[in-house]
Tab-separated table of C-alpha atoms in Angstrom:
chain	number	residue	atom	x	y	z
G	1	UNK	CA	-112.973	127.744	46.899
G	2	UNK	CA	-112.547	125.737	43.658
G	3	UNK	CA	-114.740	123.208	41.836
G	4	UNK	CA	-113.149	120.141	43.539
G	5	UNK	CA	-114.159	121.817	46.708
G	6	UNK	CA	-117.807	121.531	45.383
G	7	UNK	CA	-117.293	117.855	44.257
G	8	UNK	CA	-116.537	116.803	48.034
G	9	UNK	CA	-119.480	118.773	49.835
G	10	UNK	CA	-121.895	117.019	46.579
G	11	UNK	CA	-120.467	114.337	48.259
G	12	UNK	CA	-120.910	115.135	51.659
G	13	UNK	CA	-124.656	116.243	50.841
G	14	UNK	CA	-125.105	112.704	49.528
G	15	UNK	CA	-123.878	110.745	52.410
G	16	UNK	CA	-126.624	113.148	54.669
G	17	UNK	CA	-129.484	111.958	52.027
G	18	UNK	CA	-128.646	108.258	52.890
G	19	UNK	CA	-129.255	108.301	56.316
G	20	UNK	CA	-132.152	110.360	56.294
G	21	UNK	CA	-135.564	109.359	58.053
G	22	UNK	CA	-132.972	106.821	60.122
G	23	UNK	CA	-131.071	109.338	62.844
G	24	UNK	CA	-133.819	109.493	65.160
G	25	UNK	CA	-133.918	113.151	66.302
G	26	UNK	CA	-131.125	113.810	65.491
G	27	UNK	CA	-130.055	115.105	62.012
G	28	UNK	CA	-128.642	113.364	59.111
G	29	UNK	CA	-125.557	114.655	58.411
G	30	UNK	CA	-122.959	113.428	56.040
G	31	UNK	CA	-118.823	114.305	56.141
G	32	UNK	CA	-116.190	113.724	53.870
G	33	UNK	CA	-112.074	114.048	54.583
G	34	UNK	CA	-109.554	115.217	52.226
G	35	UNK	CA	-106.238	115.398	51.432
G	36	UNK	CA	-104.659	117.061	49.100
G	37	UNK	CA	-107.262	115.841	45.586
G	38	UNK	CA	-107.148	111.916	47.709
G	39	UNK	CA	-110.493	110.973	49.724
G	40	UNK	CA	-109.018	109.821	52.757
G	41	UNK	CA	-112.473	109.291	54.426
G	42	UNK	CA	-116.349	110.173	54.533
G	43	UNK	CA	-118.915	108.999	56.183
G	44	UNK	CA	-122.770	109.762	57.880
G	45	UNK	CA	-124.475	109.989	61.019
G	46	UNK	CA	-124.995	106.616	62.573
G	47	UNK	CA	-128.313	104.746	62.951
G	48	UNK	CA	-130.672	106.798	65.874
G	49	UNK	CA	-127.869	109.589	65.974
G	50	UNK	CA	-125.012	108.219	67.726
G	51	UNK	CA	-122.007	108.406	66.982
G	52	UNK	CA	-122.252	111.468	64.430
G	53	UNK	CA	-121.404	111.830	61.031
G	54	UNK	CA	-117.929	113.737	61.948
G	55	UNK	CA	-116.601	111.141	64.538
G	56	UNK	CA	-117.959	108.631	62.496
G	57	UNK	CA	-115.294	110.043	59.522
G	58	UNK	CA	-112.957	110.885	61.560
G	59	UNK	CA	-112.455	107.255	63.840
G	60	UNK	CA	-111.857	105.237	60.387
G	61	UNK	CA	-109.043	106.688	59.771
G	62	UNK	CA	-106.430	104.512	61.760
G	63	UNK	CA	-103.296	106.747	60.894
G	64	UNK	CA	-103.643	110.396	61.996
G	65	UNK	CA	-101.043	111.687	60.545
G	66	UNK	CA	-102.753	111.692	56.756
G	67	UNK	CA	-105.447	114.399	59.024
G	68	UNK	CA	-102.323	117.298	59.294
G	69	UNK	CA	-103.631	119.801	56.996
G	70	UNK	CA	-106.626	117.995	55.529
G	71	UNK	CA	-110.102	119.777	54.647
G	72	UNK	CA	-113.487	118.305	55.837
G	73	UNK	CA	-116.587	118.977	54.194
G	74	UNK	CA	-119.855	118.332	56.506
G	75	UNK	CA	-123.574	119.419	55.771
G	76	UNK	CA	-124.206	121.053	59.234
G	77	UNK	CA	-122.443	122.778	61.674
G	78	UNK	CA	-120.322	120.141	63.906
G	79	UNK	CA	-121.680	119.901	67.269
G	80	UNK	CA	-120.309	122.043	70.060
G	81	UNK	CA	-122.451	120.389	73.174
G	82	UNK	CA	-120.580	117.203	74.570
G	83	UNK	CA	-121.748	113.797	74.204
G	84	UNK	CA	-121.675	110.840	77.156
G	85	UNK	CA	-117.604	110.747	76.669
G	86	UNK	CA	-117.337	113.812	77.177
G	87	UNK	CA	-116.284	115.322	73.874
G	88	UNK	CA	-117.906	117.165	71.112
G	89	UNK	CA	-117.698	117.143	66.819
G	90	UNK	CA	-116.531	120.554	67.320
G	91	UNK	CA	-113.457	119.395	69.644
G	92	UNK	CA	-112.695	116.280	67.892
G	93	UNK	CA	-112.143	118.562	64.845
G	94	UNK	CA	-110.355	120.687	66.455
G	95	UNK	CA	-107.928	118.018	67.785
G	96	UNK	CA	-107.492	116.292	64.756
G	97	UNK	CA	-104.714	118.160	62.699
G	98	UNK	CA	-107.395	119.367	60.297
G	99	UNK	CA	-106.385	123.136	58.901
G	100	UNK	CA	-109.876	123.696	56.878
G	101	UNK	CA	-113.691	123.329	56.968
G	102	UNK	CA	-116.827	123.927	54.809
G	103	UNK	CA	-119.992	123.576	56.467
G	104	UNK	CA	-123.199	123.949	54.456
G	105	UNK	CA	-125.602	124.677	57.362
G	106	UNK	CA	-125.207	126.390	60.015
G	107	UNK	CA	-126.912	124.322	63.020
G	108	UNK	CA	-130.052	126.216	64.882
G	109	UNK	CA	-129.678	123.966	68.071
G	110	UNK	CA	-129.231	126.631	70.856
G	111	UNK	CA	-126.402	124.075	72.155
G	112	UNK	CA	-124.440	124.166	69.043
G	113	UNK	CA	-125.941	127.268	67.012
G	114	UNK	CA	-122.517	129.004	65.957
G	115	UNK	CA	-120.657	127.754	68.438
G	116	UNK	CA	-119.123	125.316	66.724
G	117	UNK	CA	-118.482	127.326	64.161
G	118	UNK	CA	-116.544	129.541	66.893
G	119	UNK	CA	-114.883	126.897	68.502
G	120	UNK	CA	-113.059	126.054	65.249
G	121	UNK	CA	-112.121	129.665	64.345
G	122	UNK	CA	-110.283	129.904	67.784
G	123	UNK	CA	-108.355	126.681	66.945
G	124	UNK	CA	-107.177	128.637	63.900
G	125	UNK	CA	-109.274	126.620	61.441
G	126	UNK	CA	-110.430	128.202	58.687
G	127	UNK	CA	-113.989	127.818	58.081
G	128	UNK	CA	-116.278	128.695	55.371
G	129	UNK	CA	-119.950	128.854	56.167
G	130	UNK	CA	-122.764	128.157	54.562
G	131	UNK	CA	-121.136	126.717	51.379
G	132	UNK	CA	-123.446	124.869	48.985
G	133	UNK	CA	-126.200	125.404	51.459
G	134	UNK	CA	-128.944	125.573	48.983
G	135	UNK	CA	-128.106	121.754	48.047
G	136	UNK	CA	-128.218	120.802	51.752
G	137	UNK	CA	-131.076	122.713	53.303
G	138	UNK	CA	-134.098	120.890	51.616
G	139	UNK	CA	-132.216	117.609	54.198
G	140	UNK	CA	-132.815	119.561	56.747
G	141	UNK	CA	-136.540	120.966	56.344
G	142	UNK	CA	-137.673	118.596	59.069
G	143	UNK	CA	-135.027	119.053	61.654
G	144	UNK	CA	-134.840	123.260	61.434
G	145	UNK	CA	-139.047	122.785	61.582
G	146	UNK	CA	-139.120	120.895	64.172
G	147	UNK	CA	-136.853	123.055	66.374
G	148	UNK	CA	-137.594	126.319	65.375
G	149	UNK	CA	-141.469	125.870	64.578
G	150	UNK	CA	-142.162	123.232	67.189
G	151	UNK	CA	-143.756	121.053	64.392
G	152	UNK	CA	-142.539	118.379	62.007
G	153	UNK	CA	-142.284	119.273	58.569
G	154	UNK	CA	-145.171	118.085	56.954
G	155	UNK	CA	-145.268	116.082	53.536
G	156	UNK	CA	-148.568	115.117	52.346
G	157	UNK	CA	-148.191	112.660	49.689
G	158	UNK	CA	-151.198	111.451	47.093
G	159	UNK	CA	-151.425	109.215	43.949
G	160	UNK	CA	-153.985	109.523	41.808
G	161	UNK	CA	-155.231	109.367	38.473
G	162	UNK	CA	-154.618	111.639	35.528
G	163	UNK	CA	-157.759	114.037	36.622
G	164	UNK	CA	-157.029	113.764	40.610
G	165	UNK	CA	-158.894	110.610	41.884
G	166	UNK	CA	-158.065	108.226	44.526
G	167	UNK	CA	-159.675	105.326	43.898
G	168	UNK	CA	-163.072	104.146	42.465
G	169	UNK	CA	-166.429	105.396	43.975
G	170	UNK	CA	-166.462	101.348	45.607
G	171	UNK	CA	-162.947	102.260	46.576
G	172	UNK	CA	-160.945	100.039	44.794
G	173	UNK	CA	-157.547	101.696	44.082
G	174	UNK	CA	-154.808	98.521	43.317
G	175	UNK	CA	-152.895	100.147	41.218
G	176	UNK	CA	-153.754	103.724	40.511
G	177	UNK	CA	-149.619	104.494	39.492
G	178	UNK	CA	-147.206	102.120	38.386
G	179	UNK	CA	-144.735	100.289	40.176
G	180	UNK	CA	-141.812	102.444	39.275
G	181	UNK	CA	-144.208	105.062	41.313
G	182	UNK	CA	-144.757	103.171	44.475
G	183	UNK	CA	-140.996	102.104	44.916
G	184	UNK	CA	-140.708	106.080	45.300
G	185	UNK	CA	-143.233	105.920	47.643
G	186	UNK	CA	-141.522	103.202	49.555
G	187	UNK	CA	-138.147	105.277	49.737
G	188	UNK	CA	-140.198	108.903	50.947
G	189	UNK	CA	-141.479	106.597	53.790
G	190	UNK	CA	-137.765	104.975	54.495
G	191	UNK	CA	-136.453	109.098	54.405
G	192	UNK	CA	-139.331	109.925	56.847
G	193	UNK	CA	-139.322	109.337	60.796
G	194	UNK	CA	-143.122	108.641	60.886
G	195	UNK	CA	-145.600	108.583	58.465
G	196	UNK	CA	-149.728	109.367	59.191
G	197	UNK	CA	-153.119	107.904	58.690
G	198	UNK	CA	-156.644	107.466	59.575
G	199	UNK	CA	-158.257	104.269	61.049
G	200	UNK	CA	-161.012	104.989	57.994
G	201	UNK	CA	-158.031	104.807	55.192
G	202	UNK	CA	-156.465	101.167	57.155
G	203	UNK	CA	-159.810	99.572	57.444
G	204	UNK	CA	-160.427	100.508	53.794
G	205	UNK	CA	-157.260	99.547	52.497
G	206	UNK	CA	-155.864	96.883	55.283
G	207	UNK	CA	-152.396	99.058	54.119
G	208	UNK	CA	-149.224	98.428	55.720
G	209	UNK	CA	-147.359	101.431	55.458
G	210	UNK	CA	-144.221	100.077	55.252
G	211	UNK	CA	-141.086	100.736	53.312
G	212	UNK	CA	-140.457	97.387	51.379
G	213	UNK	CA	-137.554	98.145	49.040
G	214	UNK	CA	-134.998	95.070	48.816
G	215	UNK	CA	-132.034	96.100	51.806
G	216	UNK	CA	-134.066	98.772	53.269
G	217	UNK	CA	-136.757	96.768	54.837
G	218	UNK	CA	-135.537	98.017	58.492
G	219	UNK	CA	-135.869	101.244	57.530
G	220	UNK	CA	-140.132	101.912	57.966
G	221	UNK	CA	-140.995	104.767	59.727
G	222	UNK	CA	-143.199	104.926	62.745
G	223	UNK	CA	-146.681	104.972	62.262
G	224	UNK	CA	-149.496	107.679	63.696
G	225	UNK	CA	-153.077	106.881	63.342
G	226	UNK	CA	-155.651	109.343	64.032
G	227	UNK	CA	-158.737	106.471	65.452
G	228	UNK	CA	-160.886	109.281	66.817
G	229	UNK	CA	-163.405	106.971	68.286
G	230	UNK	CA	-161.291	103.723	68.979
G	231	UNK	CA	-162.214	101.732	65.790
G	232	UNK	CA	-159.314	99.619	64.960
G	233	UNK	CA	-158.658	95.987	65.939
G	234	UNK	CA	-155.174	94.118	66.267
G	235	UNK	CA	-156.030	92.041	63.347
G	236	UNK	CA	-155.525	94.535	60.544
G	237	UNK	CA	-152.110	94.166	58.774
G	238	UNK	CA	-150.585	97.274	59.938
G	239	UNK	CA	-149.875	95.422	63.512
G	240	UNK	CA	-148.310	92.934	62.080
G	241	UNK	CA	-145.452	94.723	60.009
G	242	UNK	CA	-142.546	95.217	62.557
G	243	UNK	CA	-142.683	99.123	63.076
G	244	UNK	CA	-141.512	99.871	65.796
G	245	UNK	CA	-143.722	102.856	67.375
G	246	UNK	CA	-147.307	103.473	66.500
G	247	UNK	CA	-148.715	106.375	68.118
G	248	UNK	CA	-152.592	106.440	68.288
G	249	UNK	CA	-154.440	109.599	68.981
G	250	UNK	CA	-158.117	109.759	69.982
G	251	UNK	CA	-160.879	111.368	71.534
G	252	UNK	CA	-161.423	108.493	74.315
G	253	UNK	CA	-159.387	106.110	76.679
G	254	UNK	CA	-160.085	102.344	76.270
G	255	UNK	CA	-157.799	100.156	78.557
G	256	UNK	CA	-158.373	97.185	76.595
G	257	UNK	CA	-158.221	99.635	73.196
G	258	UNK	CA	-155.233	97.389	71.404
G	259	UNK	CA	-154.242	96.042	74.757
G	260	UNK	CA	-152.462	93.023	73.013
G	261	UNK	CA	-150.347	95.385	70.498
G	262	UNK	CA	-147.038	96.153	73.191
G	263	UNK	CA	-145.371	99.201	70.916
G	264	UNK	CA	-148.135	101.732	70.984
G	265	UNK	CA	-148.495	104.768	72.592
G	266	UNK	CA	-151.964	106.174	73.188
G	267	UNK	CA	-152.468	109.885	73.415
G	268	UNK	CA	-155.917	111.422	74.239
G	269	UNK	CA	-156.814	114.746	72.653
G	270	UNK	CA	-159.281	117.107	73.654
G	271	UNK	CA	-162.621	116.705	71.973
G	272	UNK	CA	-163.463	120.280	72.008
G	273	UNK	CA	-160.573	121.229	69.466
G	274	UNK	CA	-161.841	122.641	66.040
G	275	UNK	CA	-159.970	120.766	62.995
G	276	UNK	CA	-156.756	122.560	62.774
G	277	UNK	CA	-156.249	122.667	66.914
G	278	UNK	CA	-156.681	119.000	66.538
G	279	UNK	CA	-153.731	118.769	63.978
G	280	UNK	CA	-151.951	121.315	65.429
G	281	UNK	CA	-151.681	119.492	69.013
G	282	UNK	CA	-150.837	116.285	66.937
G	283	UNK	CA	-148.272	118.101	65.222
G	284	UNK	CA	-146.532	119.464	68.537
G	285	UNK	CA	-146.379	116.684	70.169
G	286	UNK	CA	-144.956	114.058	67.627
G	287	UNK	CA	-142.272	117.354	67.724
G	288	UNK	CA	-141.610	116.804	71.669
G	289	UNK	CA	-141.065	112.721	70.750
G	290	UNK	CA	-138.439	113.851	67.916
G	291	UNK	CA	-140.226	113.764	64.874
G	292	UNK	CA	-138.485	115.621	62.595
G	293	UNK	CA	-139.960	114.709	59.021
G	294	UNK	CA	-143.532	113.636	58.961
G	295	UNK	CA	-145.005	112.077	55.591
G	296	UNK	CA	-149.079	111.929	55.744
G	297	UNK	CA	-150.989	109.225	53.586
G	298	UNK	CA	-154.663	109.690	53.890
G	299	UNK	CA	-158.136	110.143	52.056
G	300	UNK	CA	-159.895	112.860	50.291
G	301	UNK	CA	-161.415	114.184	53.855
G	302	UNK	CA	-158.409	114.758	55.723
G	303	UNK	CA	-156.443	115.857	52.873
G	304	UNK	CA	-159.306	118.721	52.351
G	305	UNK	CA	-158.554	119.989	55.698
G	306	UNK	CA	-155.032	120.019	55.824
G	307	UNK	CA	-154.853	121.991	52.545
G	308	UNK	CA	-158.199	124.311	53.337
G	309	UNK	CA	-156.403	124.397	56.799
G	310	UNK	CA	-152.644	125.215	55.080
G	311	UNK	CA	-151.330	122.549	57.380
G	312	UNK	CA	-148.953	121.119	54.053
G	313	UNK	CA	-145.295	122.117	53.742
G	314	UNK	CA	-144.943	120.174	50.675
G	315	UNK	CA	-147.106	118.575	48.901
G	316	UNK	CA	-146.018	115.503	46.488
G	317	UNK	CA	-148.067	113.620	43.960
G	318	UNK	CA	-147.914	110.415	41.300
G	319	UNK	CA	-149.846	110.912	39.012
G	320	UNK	CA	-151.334	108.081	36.770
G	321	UNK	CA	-152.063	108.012	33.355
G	322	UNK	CA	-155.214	106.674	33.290
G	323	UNK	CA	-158.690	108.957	33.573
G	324	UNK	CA	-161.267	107.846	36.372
G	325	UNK	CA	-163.807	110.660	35.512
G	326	UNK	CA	-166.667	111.109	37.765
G	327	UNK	CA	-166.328	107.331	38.916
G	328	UNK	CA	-163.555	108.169	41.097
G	329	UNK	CA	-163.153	109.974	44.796
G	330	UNK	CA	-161.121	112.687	44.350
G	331	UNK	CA	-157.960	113.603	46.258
G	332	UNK	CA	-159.386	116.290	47.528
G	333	UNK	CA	-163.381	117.885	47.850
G	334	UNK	CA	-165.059	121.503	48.637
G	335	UNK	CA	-162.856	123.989	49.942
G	336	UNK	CA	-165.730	126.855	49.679
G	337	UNK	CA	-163.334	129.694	48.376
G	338	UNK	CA	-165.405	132.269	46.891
G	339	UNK	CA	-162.667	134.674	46.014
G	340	UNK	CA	-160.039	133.190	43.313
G	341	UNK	CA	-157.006	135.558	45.040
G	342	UNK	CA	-157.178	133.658	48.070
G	343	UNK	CA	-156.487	130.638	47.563
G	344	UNK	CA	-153.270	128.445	49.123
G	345	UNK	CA	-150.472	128.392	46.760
G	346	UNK	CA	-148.210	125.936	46.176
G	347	UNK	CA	-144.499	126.706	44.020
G	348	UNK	CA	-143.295	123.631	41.876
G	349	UNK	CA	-140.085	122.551	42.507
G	350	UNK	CA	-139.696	119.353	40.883
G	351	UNK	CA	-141.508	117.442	38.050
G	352	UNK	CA	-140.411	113.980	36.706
G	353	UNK	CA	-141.556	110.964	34.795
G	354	UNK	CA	-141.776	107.700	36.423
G	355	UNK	CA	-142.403	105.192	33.685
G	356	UNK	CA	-145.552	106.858	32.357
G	357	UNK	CA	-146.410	108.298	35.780
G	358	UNK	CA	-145.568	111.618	37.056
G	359	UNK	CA	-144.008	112.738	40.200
G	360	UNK	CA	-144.932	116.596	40.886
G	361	UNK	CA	-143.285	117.705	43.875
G	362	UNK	CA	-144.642	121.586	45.134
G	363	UNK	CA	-143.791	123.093	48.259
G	364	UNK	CA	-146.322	125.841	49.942
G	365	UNK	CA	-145.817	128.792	48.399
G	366	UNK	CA	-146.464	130.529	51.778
G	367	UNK	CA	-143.802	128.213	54.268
């Protein structure tokens, strides 16, 4: 393996980042062909999942000959489980003339785990696993969570002030961080399959949740509100934007709850359920509907019990520049620890400046 080897899978690893948050549940994955030192083709998985990445590479390409003894570099294992034609990554691959490939992940789909992998080796492929993995995994947080842990992966994002407020106490918060900031924002929610939030932070806000960066418009997630008690109307802005899924989870059924809004699913959860049975049954079943990568925006409540209730797998904030002091709501309130050595953790893993803003990016210390 040589440095050119780890120029192509960088490559690779960037084609996966483009198309995540837009694969459905499927994963994003990104391929690249080579030849010799000559890119002869790369490409990523297609919009909702289908084709994939590897077919997607592999079908531009309209002489096959340049494929005899070519290298592919993909960020997970190709699949071994056939699609609706009949044929899998895995066999197409292995049909192609091909002679090498590196594969950063290895896929934990019982349908394809290693068996892809396998299916190469016996076509006398060589294949190198788990190359440059560490630069691919953090793509896949959201996909591995949701199938092994039966949960999305869970990004809570806040922006605040310098000293951790959310707003004004008459919650005004237009602009807490700059605009450099929120155009971040906008691409975390295009990278993200849904993204969730309270029927108290839309009525407050009248937000829209959507991703609105030029040429990416198309790309908003679907939306989850948690409306315990059936508060919202069709008239707030967030029924107007085009996303298409919102799912609404509450404690009551309302036939004419948002009767005139066609793209919503209602779910009904148990009013009995203490605060983290209530996330955790929100959590499972946005899994079941695909969800791999779930990005929460919500107020200083809800965020208190999703940390207190070490709900968070990562935790990102923007952070302003300018100081609210105690005229502010803070991002988060009581936790009632009494005992300083057990508190949540959370590991830094990033930390940038955004204009005069900063992005902090931790992930739980304890995932």
């Amino acid at each position: 393996m040589t440095n050119n080897d780890k120029k192509w899978m960088s490559l690779a690893v960037s084609e996966a980042m483009r198309c995540k948050g837009n694969t459905g549940k499927n994963p994003p994955v990104g391929c690249v062909i080579v030849n010799g030192d000559t890119l002869i083709s790369y490409a990523s998985t297609s919009p909702s999942g289908r084709p994939h990445a590897e077919e997607n590479a592999l079908k531009k390409l309209k002489d096959k000959s340049v494929l005899k003894n070519a290298k592919m570099y993909v960020t997970l294992e190709p699949c071994a489980h056939i699609n609706t034609l009949g044929y899998s990554c895995a066999d197409l691959i292995a049909k192609s003339g091909i002679s090498e490939v590196f594969i950063c992940c290895v896929d934990p789909d019982i349908r394809t785990n290693l068996k892809g992998v396998n299916h190469l080796k016996k076509n006398k492929i060589k294949v190198h696993v788990n190359f440059m993995e560490k630069e691919a995994f953090h793509i896949y947080e959201g996909f591995f969570s949701r199938l092994k842990q039966n949960k999305p992966f869970v990004t809570l994002k806040i922006a605040c002030s310098l000293d951790g407020k959310i707003a004004l106490k008459n919650n005004e918060s237009k602009w807490i961080t700059n605009n450099l900031s929120r155009n971040f924002s906008h691409l975390l929610r295009a990278q993200s399959d849904a993204i969730l939030t309270s029927s108290k932070t839309i009525m407050t806000d009248n937000s829209l949740l959507t991703c609105r960066l030029d040429g990416m418009k198309n790309r908003s997630p679907s939306v989850v509100i948690l409306d315990r008690y059936l508060k919202l109307n069709s008239n707030y802005k967030i029924f107007k934007n085009g996303v298409a899924n919102f799912y609404i989870y509450s404690l009551f059924e309302d036939k004419n709850y948002l009767d005139d809004i066609n793209n919503i699913i209602r779910i009904k959860v148990n009013s009995d359920l203490s605060n983290i049975d209530f996330f955790n049954f929100i959590f499972e079943d946005l899994a079941t509907k695909g969800i791999n990568n779930l990005m929460i925006e919500v107020g200083g409540k809800l965020n208190t019990i999703l940390l207190s209730s070490n709900l968070v797998d990562k935790l990102i904030i923007f952070r302003s520049s300018k100081i609210i002091g105690n005229d502010g709501l803070p991002f988060i309130n009581d936790l009632n620890k009494t005992d300083i050595n057990k508190l949540n953790k959370f590991k830094i893993s990033n930390l940038r400046s955004l204009d005069g803003d900063i992005l902090e990016i931790y992930n739980n210390y304890e995932a």
